[in-house]
Coordinates of C-alpha atoms and ligand atoms in Angstrom, one line a residue:
M1 CA 24.9 -75.0 61.4
N2 CA 23.3 -72.9 58.7
I3 CA 25.2 -72.9 55.4
L4 CA 24.9 -70.9 52.2
L5 CA 26.5 -72.4 49.1
L6 CA 27.1 -70.2 46.1
G7 CA 26.8 -71.5 42.5
S8 CA 24.5 -73.3 40.2
G9 CA 26.2 -76.1 38.4
G10 CA 26.8 -79.9 38.8
R11 CA 29.6 -79.1 41.2
E12 CA 27.3 -77.3 43.5
H13 CA 24.6 -80.0 43.3
A14 CA 27.3 -82.5 44.4
L15 CA 28.5 -80.2 47.2
A16 CA 24.9 -79.7 48.4
W17 CA 24.2 -83.4 48.2
K18 CA 27.2 -84.2 50.3
M19 CA 26.7 -81.4 52.9
A20 CA 23.0 -82.4 53.2
Q21 CA 24.2 -85.7 54.6
S22 CA 25.9 -84.0 57.6
P23 CA 24.5 -84.5 61.1
K24 CA 25.9 -81.0 61.8
L25 CA 23.7 -79.3 59.2
N26 CA 20.6 -77.4 60.2
K27 CA 19.7 -75.4 57.1
L28 CA 21.3 -75.5 53.7
F29 CA 20.7 -72.7 51.2
V30 CA 22.0 -72.6 47.6
A31 CA 22.3 -69.3 45.6
P32 CA 21.1 -69.4 42.9
G33 CA 21.2 -73.2 42.6
N34 CA 19.3 -75.4 40.1
A35 CA 16.5 -77.9 40.0
G36 CA 18.8 -80.5 41.5
T37 CA 20.0 -78.4 44.4
S38 CA 16.4 -77.7 45.3
Q39 CA 15.9 -81.4 46.1
V40 CA 18.5 -81.3 48.9
A41 CA 18.5 -77.6 49.9
Q42 CA 16.6 -74.4 49.6
N43 CA 17.4 -72.4 46.5
V44 CA 17.7 -68.6 47.0
D45 CA 17.5 -66.1 44.2
L46 CA 20.7 -64.3 44.7
A47 CA 23.5 -63.6 42.2
V48 CA 26.9 -64.9 43.2
N49 CA 28.6 -61.5 42.8
D50 CA 26.0 -59.5 44.6
F51 CA 27.9 -59.4 47.9
E52 CA 25.7 -56.9 49.6
A53 CA 22.6 -59.0 49.1
I54 CA 24.4 -62.2 50.1
A55 CA 25.6 -60.5 53.3
T56 CA 22.1 -59.3 54.1
F57 CA 20.7 -62.8 53.5
C58 CA 23.4 -64.4 55.7
L59 CA 22.6 -62.1 58.6
D60 CA 18.8 -62.5 58.2
K61 CA 19.0 -66.3 58.1
E62 CA 21.7 -66.6 60.7
V63 CA 24.1 -68.3 58.3
N64 CA 27.3 -69.5 60.0
M65 CA 29.3 -70.7 56.9
L66 CA 29.6 -69.5 53.3
V67 CA 30.9 -72.1 50.8
V68 CA 31.9 -70.6 47.5
G69 CA 31.6 -72.9 44.5
P70 CA 32.8 -70.9 41.4
E71 CA 36.0 -68.8 41.1
D72 CA 34.3 -65.6 40.0
P73 CA 33.1 -64.3 43.4
L74 CA 36.5 -65.4 44.9
V75 CA 38.5 -63.4 42.4
N76 CA 36.1 -60.5 43.0
G77 CA 36.8 -60.6 46.7
I78 CA 33.9 -62.1 48.5
K79 CA 36.2 -63.5 51.2
D80 CA 37.7 -60.0 51.8
F81 CA 34.1 -58.5 51.9
F82 CA 33.2 -60.9 54.7
T83 CA 36.4 -60.7 56.7
K84 CA 36.5 -56.9 56.6
Q85 CA 33.0 -56.1 58.0
P86 CA 32.7 -56.6 61.8
D87 CA 29.1 -57.9 61.6
L88 CA 30.1 -60.6 59.1
Q89 CA 33.4 -61.8 60.6
H90 CA 31.7 -64.6 62.5
I91 CA 30.7 -66.2 59.2
G92 CA 33.4 -68.6 58.0
V93 CA 34.2 -68.5 54.3
I94 CA 35.3 -71.6 52.4
G95 CA 37.4 -70.0 49.7
P96 CA 40.5 -67.9 49.5
D97 CA 40.8 -64.1 49.5
A98 CA 41.1 -62.1 46.3
E99 CA 44.8 -61.9 46.4
S100 CA 45.2 -65.7 46.7
A101 CA 42.5 -66.2 44.1
Q102 CA 44.9 -64.6 41.6
L103 CA 46.4 -68.1 41.4
E104 CA 43.5 -68.8 39.1
G105 CA 42.7 -65.2 38.1
S106 CA 46.1 -64.4 36.7
K107 CA 48.3 -66.9 34.8
E108 CA 51.3 -64.7 35.4
Y109 CA 50.7 -64.5 39.2
C110 CA 50.3 -68.3 39.2
K111 CA 53.6 -68.8 37.4
Q112 CA 55.5 -66.4 39.6
F113 CA 54.1 -68.2 42.7
M114 CA 55.3 -71.6 41.4
E115 CA 58.7 -70.2 40.4
K116 CA 59.2 -68.6 43.8
H117 CA 58.2 -71.8 45.7
G118 CA 59.9 -74.3 43.5
V119 CA 56.8 -76.0 42.2
P120 CA 57.5 -77.9 38.9
T121 CA 55.7 -76.3 35.9
A122 CA 56.3 -75.4 32.2
A123 CA 59.0 -72.7 31.5
Y124 CA 57.3 -69.4 30.5
Q125 CA 57.6 -65.7 29.8
S126 CA 54.9 -63.1 29.7
F127 CA 54.3 -60.2 27.3
T128 CA 52.2 -57.1 26.8
A129 CA 51.3 -55.0 23.7
E130 CA 54.5 -53.0 24.4
S131 CA 56.6 -56.1 24.2
L132 CA 54.9 -57.8 21.3
A133 CA 58.1 -57.9 19.2
E134 CA 60.0 -59.6 22.1
G135 CA 57.1 -62.1 22.4
Q136 CA 57.3 -63.0 18.8
A137 CA 61.1 -63.3 19.0
F138 CA 60.6 -65.6 22.1
L139 CA 58.2 -67.8 20.0
E140 CA 61.0 -68.2 17.5
T141 CA 63.3 -69.8 20.2
L142 CA 60.6 -72.4 21.1
A143 CA 59.7 -75.6 19.3
A144 CA 56.1 -76.3 18.2
P145 CA 53.4 -76.5 19.5
Y146 CA 53.2 -73.0 21.0
V147 CA 51.1 -72.5 24.1
L148 CA 49.6 -69.0 24.4
K149 CA 47.6 -68.1 27.5
A150 CA 45.5 -65.0 28.2
D151 CA 46.7 -63.8 31.7
G152 CA 43.1 -63.2 33.1
L153 CA 39.9 -65.2 33.3
A154 CA 38.5 -65.9 29.9
G155 CA 35.8 -68.4 30.6
G156 CA 38.1 -71.4 29.8
K157 CA 38.7 -70.1 26.3
G158 CA 41.9 -68.2 26.9
V159 CA 44.4 -70.9 26.2
L160 CA 45.6 -71.5 22.6
I161 CA 47.8 -74.3 21.4
I162 CA 49.1 -73.7 18.0
D163 CA 51.3 -75.8 15.7
N164 CA 52.5 -73.2 13.2
L165 CA 55.0 -70.5 14.2
E166 CA 53.6 -67.8 11.9
E167 CA 50.1 -68.4 13.2
A168 CA 51.3 -68.3 16.8
K169 CA 52.9 -64.9 16.1
T170 CA 49.7 -63.6 14.6
E171 CA 47.6 -64.9 17.4
L172 CA 49.9 -63.3 20.0
A173 CA 49.4 -60.0 18.3
S174 CA 45.6 -60.5 18.2
M175 CA 45.4 -61.5 21.9
L176 CA 47.5 -58.5 22.9
S177 CA 45.2 -56.2 21.0
G178 CA 42.1 -57.5 22.8
K179 CA 41.0 -60.8 21.4
F180 CA 39.9 -61.8 24.9
G181 CA 39.2 -58.3 26.1
T182 CA 41.2 -57.2 29.2
A183 CA 42.0 -60.9 30.0
S184 CA 44.5 -60.9 27.2
Q185 CA 46.2 -57.5 27.8
K186 CA 49.0 -59.7 29.1
V187 CA 49.9 -63.1 27.5
V188 CA 51.9 -65.9 29.0
I189 CA 53.8 -68.0 26.5
E190 CA 54.7 -71.5 27.8
E191 CA 56.8 -74.5 27.0
F192 CA 54.5 -77.2 25.7
L193 CA 54.3 -80.2 28.1
D194 CA 53.6 -83.6 26.5
G195 CA 51.8 -86.0 28.8
I196 CA 48.6 -87.1 30.4
E197 CA 46.6 -84.9 32.6
F198 CA 44.9 -85.5 36.0
S199 CA 43.4 -83.5 38.8
V200 CA 44.3 -83.5 42.5
F201 CA 42.2 -81.6 45.1
A202 CA 43.3 -80.4 48.5
L203 CA 41.3 -78.7 51.2
T204 CA 43.5 -76.3 53.1
D205 CA 43.5 -73.9 56.0
G206 CA 46.5 -72.1 54.6
K207 CA 49.1 -74.2 56.5
D208 CA 47.9 -77.8 56.6
Y209 CA 45.8 -79.8 54.1
V210 CA 43.9 -82.9 53.4
L211 CA 43.6 -84.6 50.0
L212 CA 40.4 -85.7 48.3
P213 CA 40.3 -88.6 45.8
V214 CA 42.2 -88.0 42.6
A215 CA 40.3 -87.6 39.3
K216 CA 40.6 -87.2 35.6
D217 CA 38.2 -85.2 33.5
Y218 CA 37.4 -85.3 29.8
K219 CA 37.3 -81.8 28.3
R220 CA 36.7 -82.2 24.5
I221 CA 33.2 -82.5 23.1
G222 CA 33.9 -85.5 20.9
D223 CA 34.7 -89.2 21.5
G224 CA 38.5 -89.9 21.4
D225 CA 39.2 -86.4 22.8
T226 CA 38.3 -84.6 19.5
G227 CA 36.5 -81.4 18.8
L228 CA 36.1 -78.3 20.9
N229 CA 36.9 -77.8 24.5
T230 CA 34.0 -77.8 26.9
G231 CA 33.5 -77.3 30.6
G232 CA 34.0 -81.1 31.0
M233 CA 32.1 -84.1 29.6
G234 CA 32.8 -86.7 32.2
A235 CA 35.3 -87.8 34.8
V236 CA 36.7 -90.9 36.6
S237 CA 38.1 -91.5 40.0
P238 CA 40.5 -93.1 40.9
V239 CA 42.8 -92.8 37.9
S240 CA 44.6 -96.0 37.0
F241 CA 48.0 -94.4 36.1
V242 CA 48.2 -92.4 39.3
D243 CA 49.8 -95.0 41.5
D244 CA 51.4 -94.5 45.0
V245 CA 54.8 -93.6 43.6
L246 CA 53.3 -90.8 41.4
M247 CA 51.1 -89.6 44.2
R248 CA 54.0 -89.4 46.6
K249 CA 55.8 -87.2 44.1
V250 CA 52.7 -85.0 43.7
E251 CA 52.5 -84.5 47.5
E252 CA 56.3 -83.9 48.0
Q253 CA 57.0 -81.9 44.9
I254 CA 53.8 -80.0 44.4
V255 CA 51.2 -80.1 47.2
K256 CA 53.5 -79.5 50.1
P257 CA 55.6 -76.7 48.5
T258 CA 52.3 -75.0 47.4
I259 CA 50.7 -75.0 50.8
D260 CA 54.0 -74.0 52.5
G261 CA 54.1 -71.2 49.9
F262 CA 50.6 -70.0 51.2
A263 CA 51.9 -70.0 54.7
K264 CA 55.3 -68.3 53.8
D265 CA 53.5 -65.6 51.8
N266 CA 50.9 -65.1 54.6
M267 CA 48.0 -65.9 52.2
D268 CA 44.5 -66.0 53.5
Y269 CA 43.6 -69.4 52.0
T270 CA 40.8 -71.4 53.6
G271 CA 39.3 -73.6 50.9
F272 CA 40.0 -75.9 48.0
V273 CA 43.0 -76.0 45.8
F274 CA 42.6 -77.7 42.4
F275 CA 45.9 -78.9 41.1
G276 CA 45.6 -79.3 37.3
L277 CA 48.5 -81.7 36.7
I278 CA 50.3 -83.4 33.9
K279 CA 52.5 -86.5 34.0
V280 CA 55.4 -85.9 31.7
G281 CA 57.5 -89.2 31.6
D282 CA 57.3 -90.2 35.3
E283 CA 57.2 -86.7 36.7
P284 CA 54.2 -84.6 37.7
K285 CA 54.1 -80.9 36.7
V286 CA 51.5 -78.2 37.3
I287 CA 49.5 -76.9 34.3
E288 CA 47.4 -74.7 36.4
Y289 CA 45.9 -74.0 39.9
N290 CA 42.2 -73.3 40.4
V291 CA 40.9 -72.0 43.6
R292 CA 37.8 -74.1 43.7
L293 CA 36.7 -77.6 43.0
G294 CA 36.6 -78.9 39.4
D295 CA 33.4 -79.6 37.4
P296 CA 32.7 -82.5 36.6
E297 CA 35.5 -83.8 38.9
T298 CA 33.5 -82.9 42.0
E299 CA 30.7 -85.2 40.8
V300 CA 33.1 -88.2 41.1
V301 CA 35.3 -87.0 44.0
L302 CA 32.7 -86.2 46.6
P303 CA 30.7 -89.5 46.1
R304 CA 34.0 -91.2 46.9
L305 CA 34.6 -89.2 50.1
K306 CA 33.4 -91.0 53.2
S307 CA 34.2 -88.3 55.7
D308 CA 31.7 -85.7 56.7
L309 CA 32.2 -82.6 54.5
V310 CA 30.8 -80.1 56.9
T311 CA 33.1 -81.4 59.7
L312 CA 36.0 -81.0 57.2
F313 CA 34.9 -77.4 56.6
E314 CA 34.7 -76.7 60.3
K315 CA 38.2 -78.0 60.9
T316 CA 39.4 -75.9 58.0
L317 CA 38.0 -72.8 59.5
N318 CA 39.3 -73.6 62.9
G319 CA 42.8 -74.4 61.6
E320 CA 42.6 -78.0 62.7
L321 CA 43.4 -79.9 59.5
S322 CA 46.8 -81.2 60.8
S323 CA 45.0 -83.6 63.1
T324 CA 42.4 -84.6 60.5
T325 CA 42.3 -87.7 58.3
V326 CA 40.0 -88.2 55.3
E327 CA 38.4 -91.5 54.5
H328 CA 37.8 -92.5 50.8
N329 CA 35.5 -95.1 49.4
T330 CA 37.5 -97.8 47.6
D331 CA 35.0 -98.3 44.8
A332 CA 35.6 -96.7 41.4
A333 CA 33.3 -93.9 40.4
C334 CA 32.7 -92.3 37.0
T335 CA 30.5 -89.5 35.8
V336 CA 29.1 -88.9 32.3
M337 CA 27.7 -85.5 31.5
V338 CA 24.8 -85.1 29.2
V339 CA 24.7 -81.9 27.3
S340 CA 22.4 -79.9 24.9
E341 CA 22.8 -80.4 21.2
G342 CA 25.2 -77.8 19.8
Y343 CA 27.1 -77.3 23.1
P344 CA 29.8 -75.8 23.5
G345 CA 28.5 -73.6 20.7
A346 CA 24.9 -72.2 20.6
Y347 CA 22.2 -74.6 21.9
P348 CA 18.5 -74.5 22.7
K349 CA 17.1 -74.3 26.2
G350 CA 13.7 -75.3 27.7
K351 CA 13.7 -78.9 26.4
T352 CA 11.6 -81.1 28.6
I353 CA 13.5 -83.8 30.5
S354 CA 11.8 -87.1 31.1
G355 CA 12.6 -90.5 32.5
L356 CA 14.6 -89.5 35.6
E357 CA 12.2 -91.5 37.8
N358 CA 13.5 -94.7 36.2
V359 CA 17.1 -94.1 37.2
S360 CA 18.0 -96.1 40.2
E361 CA 21.7 -97.2 39.7
S362 CA 23.3 -93.7 39.4
L363 CA 23.4 -90.4 41.2
V364 CA 22.1 -87.7 39.0
F365 CA 23.7 -84.3 39.6
H366 CA 21.9 -81.4 37.8
A367 CA 24.0 -78.7 36.0
G368 CA 21.8 -76.8 33.6
T369 CA 18.2 -77.6 34.6
K370 CA 15.2 -75.7 35.9
N371 CA 11.8 -76.4 37.2
D372 CA 9.1 -74.8 35.0
Q373 CA 5.8 -75.1 36.8
G374 CA 6.6 -78.6 38.0
K375 CA 8.2 -79.6 34.6
L376 CA 11.9 -80.3 34.5
Q377 CA 13.6 -78.5 31.6
T378 CA 17.1 -78.0 30.2
S379 CA 18.5 -74.5 31.0
G380 CA 22.2 -74.8 30.1
G381 CA 24.8 -76.5 27.9
R382 CA 25.8 -79.1 30.4
V383 CA 22.5 -80.5 31.7
M384 CA 23.1 -83.4 34.1
A385 CA 26.0 -85.6 35.3
F386 CA 25.3 -89.3 35.8
T387 CA 27.6 -90.7 38.5
S388 CA 27.9 -94.4 39.3
Y389 CA 30.0 -96.6 41.5
G390 CA 31.5 -100.0 40.6
N391 CA 34.1 -102.5 41.6
T392 CA 35.9 -101.5 38.5
Q393 CA 35.8 -98.3 36.3
A394 CA 34.2 -100.4 33.5
E395 CA 31.4 -101.5 35.8
A396 CA 30.7 -97.9 37.0
L397 CA 30.7 -96.6 33.4
K398 CA 28.3 -99.3 32.3
K399 CA 25.8 -98.2 35.0
S400 CA 26.1 -94.5 34.0
Y401 CA 25.4 -95.4 30.4
Q402 CA 22.5 -97.6 31.3
S403 CA 21.0 -94.8 33.4
I404 CA 21.4 -92.2 30.6
N405 CA 19.5 -94.6 28.3
K406 CA 16.5 -94.2 30.5
V407 CA 16.4 -90.4 30.3
C408 CA 15.3 -88.3 27.3
F409 CA 15.3 -84.8 26.1
E410 CA 15.4 -83.5 22.6
G411 CA 19.0 -83.3 21.4
I412 CA 20.5 -85.2 24.3
T413 CA 24.3 -85.5 23.6
F414 CA 27.0 -87.3 25.6
R415 CA 30.4 -88.9 25.1
K416 CA 30.4 -92.7 24.8
D417 CA 34.0 -93.2 25.8
I418 CA 34.7 -91.6 29.2
G419 CA 37.7 -93.4 30.6
F420 CA 38.7 -94.7 27.2
D421 CA 42.4 -94.0 27.5
L422 CA 42.9 -95.6 30.9
Ligands
AMP1 P1 44.7 -74.1 31.5 O1 43.6 -73.1 31.4 O2 46.0 -73.4 31.9 O3 44.4 -75.2 32.4 O4 44.9 -74.7 30.1 C1 43.8 -75.4 29.5 C2 44.3 -76.7 28.8 O5 45.3 -76.4 27.9 C3 44.9 -77.6 29.8 O6 44.0 -78.4 30.5 C4 45.9 -78.4 28.9 O7 45.1 -79.4 28.3 C5 46.3 -77.4 27.9 N1 47.6 -76.8 28.3 C6 47.8 -75.7 29.1 N2 49.1 -75.5 29.2 C7 49.8 -76.4 28.6 C8 51.2 -76.7 28.4 N3 52.1 -75.9 28.9 N4 51.5 -77.8 27.7 C9 50.5 -78.6 27.2 N5 49.2 -78.4 27.3 C10 48.8 -77.3 28.0
LIG2 N1 37.0 -79.7 34.9 C1 37.9 -78.6 34.8 C2 37.5 -77.4 35.6 O1 36.6 -77.4 36.4 O2 38.1 -76.3 35.3

């Protein structure tokens, strides 16, 4: 089997690392990839949204399967592009079509889907510039804090949580007049949910599903969950407070109604569903769906997956997931992300990375790295994820921190407290 994986982050390095272990794999390509993916696959210089060039490459290299890492090409319709053209239809796509990807691409679409299929989530209403006054009046009926969400994709920045009513009204006006461009032409105002968050991942063929190990990520830049939101600074799996009772509720109340909803609505969904969940009291609720794996959750989830990922993808594409079981490693895993100084604000690139050859106790998944004439350099905000296993979470974390101490680049920054609240 020849596979092309799209994307260039730590998630894609972890996906490539896992797929590269499959006996079913012949050739693995990653576009555009990073210095880490080039260790386990062949990087290809293609942009993830250049569908024509991706299709030409797939035909030329006899690619049988396309695995889509990030949400952007999915929302832009890469699945539809492949299923509509006769000469591309034999290539299986791991990822939903554009309509289904609206579950991530539009907050309003996502809320309407959950309402229709009885999936527990925060109460909401949505507003446009024409209904600004109604939106402001709606805010007055809510208690603080106020949750304002740009409807469209806003690079993870489109959610504002505001304590003060007047400020929330002003922000609503500013979002509706273009604060996040077209993404905030519509704004969803939500009830604030007070609880602890976790992430559940399913792989589905649109009617059946298998679950991957549960994870929790740490989004803020600073220790103790302080400072700005980032793409993610670390993650752990399993998650101590997600016991069998809670997990049963998640499956019965959230996962099953969601996948049944895909089938009822005839959605073309073959791929991952990321359930961003929050435990409120003893009950799970959905904060959001993503139509892809999480980053850095993938860097702890896939190392705990014992089953062969390429086989799981094949079964997904053949509609055979109902007869499939997934095996998980019982060890704990954690990942700690090292980032460039200044991230998530402005940061320098091109810093030389040294010492990786001394790391033996952790898996290192590259995120923002590149090879410059044989020298490994930083090329992004999030640079590398250090994943370790342990009998306990504490043991796994200790190994990741020991490994990080062996690696150096100017301005290396990381959180010292991943898993602190568990
Ligand atoms: P989202 O892009 O919808 O995942 O929102 C980003 C983050 O904002 C989430 O991970 C939560 O931490 C927070 N958040 C979103 N919606 C709510 C809500 N209704 N109540 C509390 N926190 C929320
Ligand atoms: N770790 C959160 C995300 O991938 O969106």
